[in-house]
Every structure is written in C-alpha cells, then in structure tokens.
Amino acid sequence: MMRVVAAVSVEGDALVAWGLPVVSGDDGPMVAVDSDALGADVELPSTLDAEWCERLRFTGKVGSTVVLRTAGAKTDVVLVGVGPTARLVGNAGLESLRRAVAAFVRSASGGERAAFVMPVVEGIGIEVATEAVAEAAILTSYRYDVLRSEDAPAGLGELVVVVPGDLDAAEAGVARGTEIASGVTLARDLVNEPAATLTPERFAEVFVGRLASIPGVDVEVWDLARIRQERLGGLLGVAAGSTNEPRVLRATYEPPASVPSGGRVPHVALVGKGITFDTGGLSLKTAGGMETMKTDMGGAAAVFAALEAAARLGAPMRISAWAMLTENMPSGTATKPGDVLTTRKGKTIEVLNTDAEGRLVLSDGLQLAVEAEPDAIIDLATLTGACIVALGDEIAGVMGTGDALVNEIRRASERAGESLWPLPLPEDYRSHIDSEIADMKNIGKAGQAGTISAALLLKEFVDDVPWAHLDIAGPSRADGDRRYLTRGGTGYGVRTLVQLLTSGEFAASLID
Ligand code: BES
Ligand code: MN
Ligand code: ZN
C-alpha cells in the first residue's frame, strides 16, 4: 500500500512532483493555495496566465492536470484542477478533493515521493480533509498484482500532504484515512481473488487471522455440521450443489469501556452476502453472466473489512456481523427449481430460480442478526442485476424499514463519497413473491421491480428491528480505472460503513 504522511514543509529528498490545487474561477483558473509560503525548492507558480491556460484548455476542472516540466529539474509541478470554488464546500468539496488527488497520483505514478498541497474545503476541518486525501491517494494506487508473473510497474511510493499548520489534526486525518483505505484494499483484494482459492473456508480463515488480535473483537466460524445443527435451511439450500463447504463467519466488537455511551451501549448488526462464486446453480447463468461472479461475496467482504477498520478506530458501539458464505453450484445434489427450503426462522421459501440465491442465504443471516437483539440491522449484498438496470454501476440501492436508519446511512455515504439512492418497499408488491405452495417464492414478477421483490423477501426476516438493505450489485466492481477506483473490485460499502460505525451521532441515534 502507498504511504501517506502529513507535513508542514517538505525538505531534503527530491520529489517527483509537487501537486498544486487550481480552482476554476470566473476569470480563469487560479492557484488555490499560497505557493510562495511553501518554501519549495522548485519554483511554484502563484498566478497563472489566463491565455496560456486557455490554449492548453486547462480550466481547473476537477480531475484535470497540467504538468510543468523544466529541463534538468528532477521535480515536476503539476497543476491539479479542483473545480469551482463554489463547489469546494462540504461533502461535495471532499469528493472534488478525492478526485483531484486521484488525478495527481496517477500523473505522479512511478515516482518515489510526491507532495500535494492541501486547499481549503469550506466547512470541512483539516482532519476530515486530509483523511479524504489519504484515502483517495491509496485507493488510486491500488493494484492486484499477486497473480502476475512479471513485475508490474511501480506506482507512486509516498504522498506527502502539505498542510498550512495544525499538523496534529492532519496526522490524525491521514491515519484515519489510511485505516479506512486499508479496509477498502482488503475488500478489493478479496473480490479480486479468484474463487478457486477464495472459498468460503478461506474467506472465514482470513478474518479469523486478522480479527483475533484486535481488542474487543471476538470471532467464530460455523462449519457445515454446525450450520446443519443451527438449521440454516436457506444457506444449506444454496450450498447443496457445492463440493466446497459453506461457512458462517461471525464477529462481535465491544467498544472500550472509556467510550461514553449515555447509559446503554448501542448495538448494530451487519449481514453480508458471501457467495464466493455464483454460477446461478441449476438455473445456470450464461457464460457472460458468470464472468464477474467471483464478486458475489462483495457484501460480506465490505461488512468484515469495515468491522475490522471500525474496531481499530475504536467505534463507539457494539457491532455484530455475519457473513453467509457459500458457492452457488449446479450438480446432482443441487437444489432444484420447485424445491422448498425451511429457513432458520421457520418460514418456507419455494426456490423457483436457483440464481436468486442471495436472498436465501440472507434470510438466515438476518434471522441470526434479529436473535442478537440489535438496535439496527444493515445488510450489504450484490443482490440483483435489476439494481444495475435501475441505478447503473456507480450507485447502490438502499431500502429498509427504518427511515431514520436509512437517512443516517445516506448521510454517511455522502460524507464517504459512495453514492446510493433509495427505492421503495411497497406493501402492495408483497404479492409478487406469493408462492403456490410455500410462505413465499424466491422470485418476483418477470421484468418488474426485481430489486424491490428481493428486498421484500428479506423484509420477512427482520421482524420489527430497524433494517436497511444495500443492493451493491452495481458499484461492487468497476469495469475500468476511474477516479480513485481501479478496475475490478471497488470495496464499495466499506467507507460508508466505517463512517457510520465510528459516528458518535449515529451511536446516539440508535438509543434514543
Ligand atoms: N449475484 C446476482 C446479482 C448480480 C448480477 C450481481 C449481476 C452483479 C451483477 C444474483 O444472485 C442473481 O443472480 N440475481 C438474479 C435474480 C433473478 C434470478 C430473480 C438476477 O439479478 O438476474
Ligand atoms: Mn444468483
Ligand atoms: Zn448472487
């Protein structure tokens, strides 16, 4: 992982580049910081020639860059567009900053060290702003190269975030941003790892290894025998066709006693869909439809990576998490269309399409969460292709039964820079999942509201606990490098969850 450090000045070692933020002002682009005060050993422009910028078509648009290179000099100066000043405000400003840093890191790729000068984001403190910069820098330079036989070209080694003062706050922000980025990196690694090696068993082992030593965290794995004993009929139905056994991974985090709780400690439960490979089962997917289906454990990866980061950051609430881990394979022992599964809760589901398997494993996961009596339940799942049709591959769908909870999640996602948008859960559509012979069926009406009918099935399992469901089928992977995302797994959900889980306001909202 790339290193990020904060500093008030940069001395000594040569840098490959200085990144200077440039806003797109009404009278042309303007350097957004006082470059004379920086004491850099290369010449940093403090004003820009409007005509020159126009000729280069450099307007200061977010994510655009111009490299100034002096023959013989070791250090480039990179003008980095951060957009209009009016948009360098609040959460939108933070996102502009992330995108600008992404562009800078890409332009400085291959160098050992580069420095980025922090612009002011109105309404955002230096700690939160440097957190966003660190996060974006590390995520931009992410690569999954373990399976390449030739050395991949190196990215940027270290980014120095240059702040005008308040180094302590900047260092705290960089530390937090680094922690969050390593959570996202972990989730990306797990999504990118082929299903041949990332089996349910190994997914669980990875987190047992990582979580065991974190103070306040307990972790447990259920094997096939235990899953049978616990009557997880939904999970078992999906796992029936696989040679690789299913697992349930469970972790709990207790906040340190020093965290103020105002009486009782709030408790949030997380559930992740962990299909390590989704062939569709006997309702087999097409070859094309299967190509990316190692991604189908993206929800479980995000939930557990977020739990780890939140625990390391000392989150002020209890967190319980479950990953429902299995493959979805066709075979002589696989569940057949028309079969009826009895879930842990006792409700029965007629499986008419074995490719609608996520809701089956989540039925048991949500029931386990309900049994822990949390104040709120949040599940993340790459659940429906229909959600990609509705919202595209950059926006997750959010649905739920607790309006306050959904609003808290929307706020956290805006701060974190992960887009999501609400869809309704109309009672009237419950009939879409009426079954001829069981309590419900696992598919809705062909071509209609597929994301909603999936969520309505989940709703059958959450009783009256406030619940939110994130359908992350779209944003879990990116089809190319864009902004601070890299092709393949994105780690979507980690940043929103960590934001939420470490928020004192959210903790308070859970118990009032
Ligand atoms: N894992 C898929 C959803 C998915 C599709 C995620 C494409 C990412 C990209 C899920 O298990 C699935 O197959 N859903 C079906 C449901 C249908 C059979 C009712 C779908 O969306 O087609
Ligand atoms: Mn499926
Ligand atoms: Zn699936």
PDB file of N, CA and C in Angstrom, residues 395-471:
ATOM      1  N   ILE A 395     -24.045   3.464  -8.460  1.00  0.00           N
ATOM      2  CA  ILE A 395     -24.948   3.842  -7.375  1.00  0.00           C
ATOM      3  C   ILE A 395     -25.616   2.596  -6.801  1.00  0.00           C
ATOM      4  N   ALA A 396     -25.535   2.452  -5.487  1.00  0.00           N
ATOM      5  CA  ALA A 396     -26.200   1.329  -4.832  1.00  0.00           C
ATOM      6  C   ALA A 396     -27.642   1.707  -4.532  1.00  0.00           C
ATOM      7  N   GLY A 397     -28.489   0.699  -4.405  1.00  0.00           N
ATOM      8  CA  GLY A 397     -29.873   0.929  -3.982  1.00  0.00           C
ATOM      9  C   GLY A 397     -29.957   0.735  -2.473  1.00  0.00           C
ATOM     10  N   VAL A 398     -30.733   1.594  -1.818  1.00  0.00           N
ATOM     11  CA  VAL A 398     -30.940   1.391  -0.382  1.00  0.00           C
ATOM     12  C   VAL A 398     -32.434   1.299  -0.106  1.00  0.00           C
ATOM     13  N   MET A 399     -32.805   0.311   0.681  1.00  0.00           N
ATOM     14  CA  MET A 399     -34.192   0.088   1.059  1.00  0.00           C
ATOM     15  C   MET A 399     -34.201  -0.273   2.528  1.00  0.00           C
ATOM     16  N   GLY A 400     -35.339  -0.153   3.168  1.00  0.00           N
ATOM     17  CA  GLY A 400     -35.344  -0.550   4.572  1.00  0.00           C
ATOM     18  C   GLY A 400     -36.641  -0.242   5.269  1.00  0.00           C
ATOM     19  N   THR A 401     -36.648  -0.558   6.544  1.00  0.00           N
ATOM     20  CA  THR A 401     -37.847  -0.344   7.349  1.00  0.00           C
ATOM     21  C   THR A 401     -37.663   0.788   8.347  1.00  0.00           C
ATOM     22  N   GLY A 402     -36.455   1.240   8.568  1.00  0.00           N
ATOM     23  CA  GLY A 402     -36.262   2.349   9.500  1.00  0.00           C
ATOM     24  C   GLY A 402     -35.873   3.598   8.725  1.00  0.00           C
ATOM     25  N   ASP A 403     -36.807   4.581   8.649  1.00  0.00           N
ATOM     26  CA  ASP A 403     -36.489   5.798   7.896  1.00  0.00           C
ATOM     27  C   ASP A 403     -35.287   6.522   8.491  1.00  0.00           C
ATOM     28  N   ALA A 404     -35.239   6.573   9.820  1.00  0.00           N
ATOM     29  CA  ALA A 404     -34.131   7.273  10.476  1.00  0.00           C
ATOM     30  C   ALA A 404     -32.816   6.574  10.133  1.00  0.00           C
ATOM     31  N   LEU A 405     -32.825   5.248  10.160  1.00  0.00           N
ATOM     32  CA  LEU A 405     -31.620   4.474   9.835  1.00  0.00           C
ATOM     33  C   LEU A 405     -31.189   4.723   8.392  1.00  0.00           C
ATOM     34  N   VAL A 406     -32.149   4.662   7.478  1.00  0.00           N
ATOM     35  CA  VAL A 406     -31.828   4.898   6.063  1.00  0.00           C
ATOM     36  C   VAL A 406     -31.250   6.295   5.888  1.00  0.00           C
ATOM     37  N   ASN A 407     -31.819   7.274   6.591  1.00  0.00           N
ATOM     38  CA  ASN A 407     -31.286   8.641   6.484  1.00  0.00           C
ATOM     39  C   ASN A 407     -29.868   8.742   7.026  1.00  0.00           C
ATOM     40  N   GLU A 408     -29.597   8.073   8.134  1.00  0.00           N
ATOM     41  CA  GLU A 408     -28.229   8.070   8.681  1.00  0.00           C
ATOM     42  C   GLU A 408     -27.260   7.463   7.665  1.00  0.00           C
ATOM     43  N   ILE A 409     -27.693   6.398   7.002  1.00  0.00           N
ATOM     44  CA  ILE A 409     -26.828   5.749   6.015  1.00  0.00           C
ATOM     45  C   ILE A 409     -26.605   6.665   4.814  1.00  0.00           C
ATOM     46  N   ARG A 410     -27.650   7.358   4.405  1.00  0.00           N
ATOM     47  CA  ARG A 410     -27.491   8.286   3.278  1.00  0.00           C
ATOM     48  C   ARG A 410     -26.492   9.383   3.631  1.00  0.00           C
ATOM     49  N   ARG A 411     -26.601   9.897   4.855  1.00  0.00           N
ATOM     50  CA  ARG A 411     -25.662  10.950   5.285  1.00  0.00           C
ATOM     51  C   ARG A 411     -24.230  10.432   5.316  1.00  0.00           C
ATOM     52  N   ALA A 412     -24.059   9.240   5.860  1.00  0.00           N
ATOM     53  CA  ALA A 412     -22.710   8.660   5.941  1.00  0.00           C
ATOM     54  C   ALA A 412     -22.140   8.450   4.543  1.00  0.00           C
ATOM     55  N   SER A 413     -22.979   8.000   3.622  1.00  0.00           N
ATOM     56  CA  SER A 413     -22.484   7.716   2.268  1.00  0.00           C
ATOM     57  C   SER A 413     -22.095   9.006   1.559  1.00  0.00           C
ATOM     58  N   GLU A 414     -22.830  10.088   1.823  1.00  0.00           N
ATOM     59  CA  GLU A 414     -22.476  11.378   1.213  1.00  0.00           C
ATOM     60  C   GLU A 414     -21.124  11.865   1.731  1.00  0.00           C
ATOM     61  N   ARG A 415     -20.913  11.705   3.017  1.00  0.00           N
ATOM     62  CA  ARG A 415     -19.637  12.111   3.603  1.00  0.00           C
ATOM     63  C   ARG A 415     -18.505  11.241   3.053  1.00  0.00           C
ATOM     64  N   ALA A 416     -18.803   9.941   2.884  1.00  0.00           N
ATOM     65  CA  ALA A 416     -17.768   8.993   2.474  1.00  0.00           C
ATOM     66  C   ALA A 416     -17.501   9.022   0.969  1.00  0.00           C
ATOM     67  N   GLY A 417     -18.409   9.595   0.198  1.00  0.00           N
ATOM     68  CA  GLY A 417     -18.225   9.641  -1.250  1.00  0.00           C
ATOM     69  C   GLY A 417     -18.629   8.362  -1.961  1.00  0.00           C
ATOM     70  N   GLU A 418     -19.585   7.626  -1.372  1.00  0.00           N
ATOM     71  CA  GLU A 418     -20.134   6.448  -2.047  1.00  0.00           C
ATOM     72  C   GLU A 418     -21.619   6.733  -2.325  1.00  0.00           C
ATOM     73  N   SER A 419     -22.001   6.646  -3.605  1.00  0.00           N
ATOM     74  CA  SER A 419     -23.373   7.032  -3.958  1.00  0.00           C
ATOM     75  C   SER A 419     -24.358   5.914  -3.686  1.00  0.00           C
ATOM     76  N   LEU A 420     -25.504   6.283  -3.124  1.00  0.00           N
ATOM     77  CA  LEU A 420     -26.620   5.341  -3.053  1.00  0.00           C
ATOM     78  C   LEU A 420     -27.920   6.096  -3.152  1.00  0.00           C
ATOM     79  N   TRP A 421     -28.974   5.394  -3.489  1.00  0.00           N
ATOM     80  CA  TRP A 421     -30.257   6.059  -3.707  1.00  0.00           C
ATOM     81  C   TRP A 421     -31.398   5.147  -3.245  1.00  0.00           C
ATOM     82  N   PRO A 422     -32.406   5.724  -2.574  1.00  0.00           N
ATOM     83  CA  PRO A 422     -33.483   4.900  -2.032  1.00  0.00           C
ATOM     84  C   PRO A 422     -34.469   4.374  -3.075  1.00  0.00           C
ATOM     85  N   LEU A 423     -34.948   3.186  -2.840  1.00  0.00           N
ATOM     86  CA  LEU A 423     -36.054   2.605  -3.599  1.00  0.00           C
ATOM     87  C   LEU A 423     -37.140   2.264  -2.573  1.00  0.00           C
ATOM     88  N   PRO A 424     -38.393   2.245  -2.993  1.00  0.00           N
ATOM     89  CA  PRO A 424     -39.483   1.974  -2.038  1.00  0.00           C
ATOM     90  C   PRO A 424     -39.638   0.480  -1.756  1.00  0.00           C
ATOM     91  N   LEU A 425     -40.309   0.182  -0.651  1.00  0.00           N
ATOM     92  CA  LEU A 425     -40.660  -1.209  -0.327  1.00  0.00           C
ATOM     93  C   LEU A 425     -42.177  -1.299  -0.155  1.00  0.00           C
ATOM     94  N   PRO A 426     -42.905  -1.184  -1.250  1.00  0.00           N
ATOM     95  CA  PRO A 426     -44.372  -1.112  -1.116  1.00  0.00           C
ATOM     96  C   PRO A 426     -44.982  -2.444  -0.659  1.00  0.00           C
ATOM     97  N   GLU A 427     -45.804  -2.341   0.374  1.00  0.00           N
ATOM     98  CA  GLU A 427     -46.542  -3.495   0.896  1.00  0.00           C
ATOM     99  C   GLU A 427     -47.316  -4.178  -0.245  1.00  0.00           C
ATOM    100  N   ASP A 428     -47.830  -3.365  -1.153  1.00  0.00           N
ATOM    101  CA  ASP A 428     -48.656  -3.900  -2.250  1.00  0.00           C
ATOM    102  C   ASP A 428     -47.891  -4.873  -3.151  1.00  0.00           C
ATOM    103  N   TYR A 429     -46.576  -4.753  -3.173  1.00  0.00           N
ATOM    104  CA  TYR A 429     -45.793  -5.663  -4.023  1.00  0.00           C
ATOM    105  C   TYR A 429     -45.447  -6.980  -3.319  1.00  0.00           C
ATOM    106  N   ARG A 430     -45.855  -7.115  -2.079  1.00  0.00           N
ATOM    107  CA  ARG A 430     -45.600  -8.385  -1.374  1.00  0.00           C
ATOM    108  C   ARG A 430     -46.194  -9.561  -2.141  1.00  0.00           C
ATOM    109  N   SER A 431     -47.298  -9.297  -2.849  1.00  0.00           N
ATOM    110  CA  SER A 431     -47.954 -10.364  -3.626  1.00  0.00           C
ATOM    111  C   SER A 431     -47.049 -10.894  -4.740  1.00  0.00           C
ATOM    112  N   HIS A 432     -46.068 -10.098  -5.154  1.00  0.00           N
ATOM    113  CA  HIS A 432     -45.156 -10.574  -6.204  1.00  0.00           C
ATOM    114  C   HIS A 432     -44.407 -11.838  -5.791  1.00  0.00           C
ATOM    115  N   ILE A 433     -44.236 -12.009  -4.475  1.00  0.00           N
ATOM    116  CA  ILE A 433     -43.489 -13.195  -4.041  1.00  0.00           C
ATOM    117  C   ILE A 433     -44.394 -14.237  -3.368  1.00  0.00           C
ATOM    118  N   ASP A 434     -45.710 -14.133  -3.625  1.00  0.00           N
ATOM    119  CA  ASP A 434     -46.614 -15.177  -3.129  1.00  0.00           C
ATOM    120  C   ASP A 434     -46.311 -16.495  -3.837  1.00  0.00           C
ATOM    121  N   SER A 435     -46.259 -17.570  -3.078  1.00  0.00           N
ATOM    122  CA  SER A 435     -45.961 -18.888  -3.635  1.00  0.00           C
ATOM    123  C   SER A 435     -47.222 -19.743  -3.678  1.00  0.00           C
ATOM    124  N   GLU A 436     -47.245 -20.638  -4.650  1.00  0.00           N
ATOM    125  CA  GLU A 436     -48.355 -21.588  -4.778  1.00  0.00           C
ATOM    126  C   GLU A 436     -48.410 -22.530  -3.578  1.00  0.00           C
ATOM    127  N   ILE A 437     -47.234 -22.869  -3.031  1.00  0.00           N
ATOM    128  CA  ILE A 437     -47.228 -23.923  -2.004  1.00  0.00           C
ATOM    129  C   ILE A 437     -46.468 -23.568  -0.729  1.00  0.00           C
ATOM    130  N   ALA A 438     -45.693 -22.476  -0.727  1.00  0.00           N
ATOM    131  CA  ALA A 438     -44.887 -22.151   0.464  1.00  0.00           C
ATOM    132  C   ALA A 438     -45.208 -20.738   0.951  1.00  0.00           C
ATOM    133  N   ASP A 439     -44.507 -20.282   1.987  1.00  0.00           N
ATOM    134  CA  ASP A 439     -44.771 -18.935   2.530  1.00  0.00           C
ATOM    135  C   ASP A 439     -44.439 -17.843   1.519  1.00  0.00           C
ATOM    136  N   MET A 440     -43.449 -18.118   0.706  1.00  0.00           N
ATOM    137  CA  MET A 440     -43.070 -17.146  -0.338  1.00  0.00           C
ATOM    138  C   MET A 440     -42.244 -17.877  -1.384  1.00  0.00           C
ATOM    139  N   LYS A 441     -42.048 -17.247  -2.530  1.00  0.00           N
ATOM    140  CA  LYS A 441     -41.152 -17.797  -3.543  1.00  0.00           C
ATOM    141  C   LYS A 441     -39.976 -16.841  -3.706  1.00  0.00           C
ATOM    142  N   ASN A 442     -38.911 -17.339  -4.304  1.00  0.00           N
ATOM    143  CA  ASN A 442     -37.686 -16.515  -4.315  1.00  0.00           C
ATOM    144  C   ASN A 442     -37.531 -15.648  -5.555  1.00  0.00           C
ATOM    145  N   ILE A 443     -38.579 -15.560  -6.378  1.00  0.00           N
ATOM    146  CA  ILE A 443     -38.526 -14.595  -7.482  1.00  0.00           C
ATOM    147  C   ILE A 443     -39.830 -13.811  -7.518  1.00  0.00           C
ATOM    148  N   GLY A 444     -39.771 -12.611  -8.102  1.00  0.00           N
ATOM    149  CA  GLY A 444     -40.972 -11.779  -8.213  1.00  0.00           C
ATOM    150  C   GLY A 444     -41.576 -11.915  -9.595  1.00  0.00           C
ATOM    151  N   LYS A 445     -42.188 -10.834 -10.084  1.00  0.00           N
ATOM    152  CA  LYS A 445     -42.789 -10.853 -11.422  1.00  0.00           C
ATOM    153  C   LYS A 445     -41.712 -10.591 -12.458  1.00  0.00           C
ATOM    154  N   ALA A 446     -41.719 -11.388 -13.535  1.00  0.00           N
ATOM    155  CA  ALA A 446     -40.698 -11.233 -14.570  1.00  0.00           C
ATOM    156  C   ALA A 446     -40.653  -9.793 -15.075  1.00  0.00           C
ATOM    157  N   GLY A 447     -39.452  -9.241 -15.082  1.00  0.00           N
ATOM    158  CA  GLY A 447     -39.279  -7.911 -15.665  1.00  0.00           C
ATOM    159  C   GLY A 447     -39.812  -6.759 -14.839  1.00  0.00           C
ATOM    160  N   GLN A 448     -40.229  -7.030 -13.602  1.00  0.00           N
ATOM    161  CA  GLN A 448     -40.784  -5.960 -12.772  1.00  0.00           C
ATOM    162  C   GLN A 448     -40.123  -5.864 -11.409  1.00  0.00           C
ATOM    163  N   ALA A 449     -39.586  -4.715 -11.085  1.00  0.00           N
ATOM    164  CA  ALA A 449     -39.163  -4.379  -9.723  1.00  0.00           C
ATOM    165  C   ALA A 449     -38.365  -5.498  -9.042  1.00  0.00           C
ATOM    166  N   GLY A 450     -37.405  -6.062  -9.765  1.00  0.00           N
ATOM    167  CA  GLY A 450     -36.643  -7.184  -9.233  1.00  0.00           C
ATOM    168  C   GLY A 450     -35.855  -6.854  -7.969  1.00  0.00           C
ATOM    169  N   THR A 451     -35.389  -5.629  -7.878  1.00  0.00           N
ATOM    170  CA  THR A 451     -34.627  -5.231  -6.688  1.00  0.00           C
ATOM    171  C   THR A 451     -35.545  -5.146  -5.468  1.00  0.00           C
ATOM    172  N   ILE A 452     -36.757  -4.665  -5.727  1.00  0.00           N
ATOM    173  CA  ILE A 452     -37.726  -4.493  -4.639  1.00  0.00           C
ATOM    174  C   ILE A 452     -38.274  -5.845  -4.180  1.00  0.00           C
ATOM    175  N   SER A 453     -38.584  -6.743  -5.110  1.00  0.00           N
ATOM    176  CA  SER A 453     -39.136  -8.034  -4.669  1.00  0.00           C
ATOM    177  C   SER A 453     -38.094  -8.819  -3.871  1.00  0.00           C
ATOM    178  N   ALA A 454     -36.812  -8.676  -4.244  1.00  0.00           N
ATOM    179  CA  ALA A 454     -35.758  -9.327  -3.457  1.00  0.00           C
ATOM    180  C   ALA A 454     -35.727  -8.753  -2.045  1.00  0.00           C
ATOM    181  N   ALA A 455     -35.816  -7.433  -1.950  1.00  0.00           N
ATOM    182  CA  ALA A 455     -35.766  -6.782  -0.639  1.00  0.00           C
ATOM    183  C   ALA A 455     -37.016  -7.119   0.182  1.00  0.00           C
ATOM    184  N   LEU A 456     -38.157  -7.257  -0.496  1.00  0.00           N
ATOM    185  CA  LEU A 456     -39.384  -7.603   0.240  1.00  0.00           C
ATOM    186  C   LEU A 456     -39.276  -8.991   0.857  1.00  0.00           C
ATOM    187  N   LEU A 457     -38.552  -9.886   0.183  1.00  0.00           N
ATOM    188  CA  LEU A 457     -38.332 -11.206   0.790  1.00  0.00           C
ATOM    189  C   LEU A 457     -37.459 -11.055   2.040  1.00  0.00           C
ATOM    190  N   LEU A 458     -36.422 -10.245   1.939  1.00  0.00           N
ATOM    191  CA  LEU A 458     -35.552 -10.041   3.115  1.00  0.00           C
ATOM    192  C   LEU A 458     -36.355  -9.483   4.287  1.00  0.00           C
ATOM    193  N   LYS A 459     -37.266  -8.568   3.959  1.00  0.00           N
ATOM    194  CA  LYS A 459     -38.063  -7.899   4.997  1.00  0.00           C
ATOM    195  C   LYS A 459     -38.841  -8.902   5.853  1.00  0.00           C
ATOM    196  N   GLU A 460     -39.158 -10.040   5.275  1.00  0.00           N
ATOM    197  CA  GLU A 460     -39.888 -11.085   6.016  1.00  0.00           C
ATOM    198  C   GLU A 460     -39.069 -11.619   7.200  1.00  0.00           C
ATOM    199  N   PHE A 461     -37.798 -11.288   7.239  1.00  0.00           N
ATOM    200  CA  PHE A 461     -36.924 -11.911   8.240  1.00  0.00           C
ATOM    201  C   PHE A 461     -36.376 -10.949   9.292  1.00  0.00           C
ATOM    202  N   VAL A 462     -36.795  -9.679   9.246  1.00  0.00           N
ATOM    203  CA  VAL A 462     -36.179  -8.715  10.168  1.00  0.00           C
ATOM    204  C   VAL A 462     -37.091  -8.313  11.327  1.00  0.00           C
ATOM    205  N   ASP A 463     -38.259  -8.923  11.414  1.00  0.00           N
ATOM    206  CA  ASP A 463     -39.224  -8.583  12.474  1.00  0.00           C
ATOM    207  C   ASP A 463     -39.398  -7.075  12.563  1.00  0.00           C
ATOM    208  N   ASP A 464     -39.321  -6.529  13.793  1.00  0.00           N
ATOM    209  CA  ASP A 464     -39.520  -5.078  13.870  1.00  0.00           C
ATOM    210  C   ASP A 464     -38.231  -4.333  14.194  1.00  0.00           C
ATOM    211  N   VAL A 465     -37.094  -4.969  13.944  1.00  0.00           N
ATOM    212  CA  VAL A 465     -35.816  -4.272  14.134  1.00  0.00           C
ATOM    213  C   VAL A 465     -35.610  -3.312  12.945  1.00  0.00           C
ATOM    214  N   PRO A 466     -35.288  -2.024  13.211  1.00  0.00           N
ATOM    215  CA  PRO A 466     -34.995  -1.113  12.094  1.00  0.00           C
ATOM    216  C   PRO A 466     -33.925  -1.745  11.203  1.00  0.00           C
ATOM    217  N   TRP A 467     -34.204  -1.763   9.914  1.00  0.00           N
ATOM    218  CA  TRP A 467     -33.336  -2.521   8.996  1.00  0.00           C
ATOM    219  C   TRP A 467     -33.107  -1.739   7.724  1.00  0.00           C
ATOM    220  N   ALA A 468     -31.894  -1.795   7.229  1.00  0.00           N
ATOM    221  CA  ALA A 468     -31.590  -1.201   5.930  1.00  0.00           C
ATOM    222  C   ALA A 468     -30.827  -2.221   5.084  1.00  0.00           C
ATOM    223  N   HIS A 469     -31.171  -2.233   3.812  1.00  0.00           N
ATOM    224  CA  HIS A 469     -30.572  -3.167   2.863  1.00  0.00           C
ATOM    225  C   HIS A 469     -29.911  -2.385   1.747  1.00  0.00           C
ATOM    226  N   LEU A 470     -28.629  -2.665   1.507  1.00  0.00           N
ATOM    227  CA  LEU A 470     -27.918  -2.014   0.404  1.00  0.00           C
ATOM    228  C   LEU A 470     -27.689  -3.030  -0.703  1.00  0.00           C
ATOM    229  N   ASP A 471     -28.308  -2.796  -1.848  1.00  0.00           N
ATOM    230  CA  ASP A 471     -28.063  -3.648  -3.010  1.00  0.00           C
ATOM    231  C   ASP A 471     -26.876  -3.048  -3.766  1.00  0.00           C
TER     232      ASP A 471
END
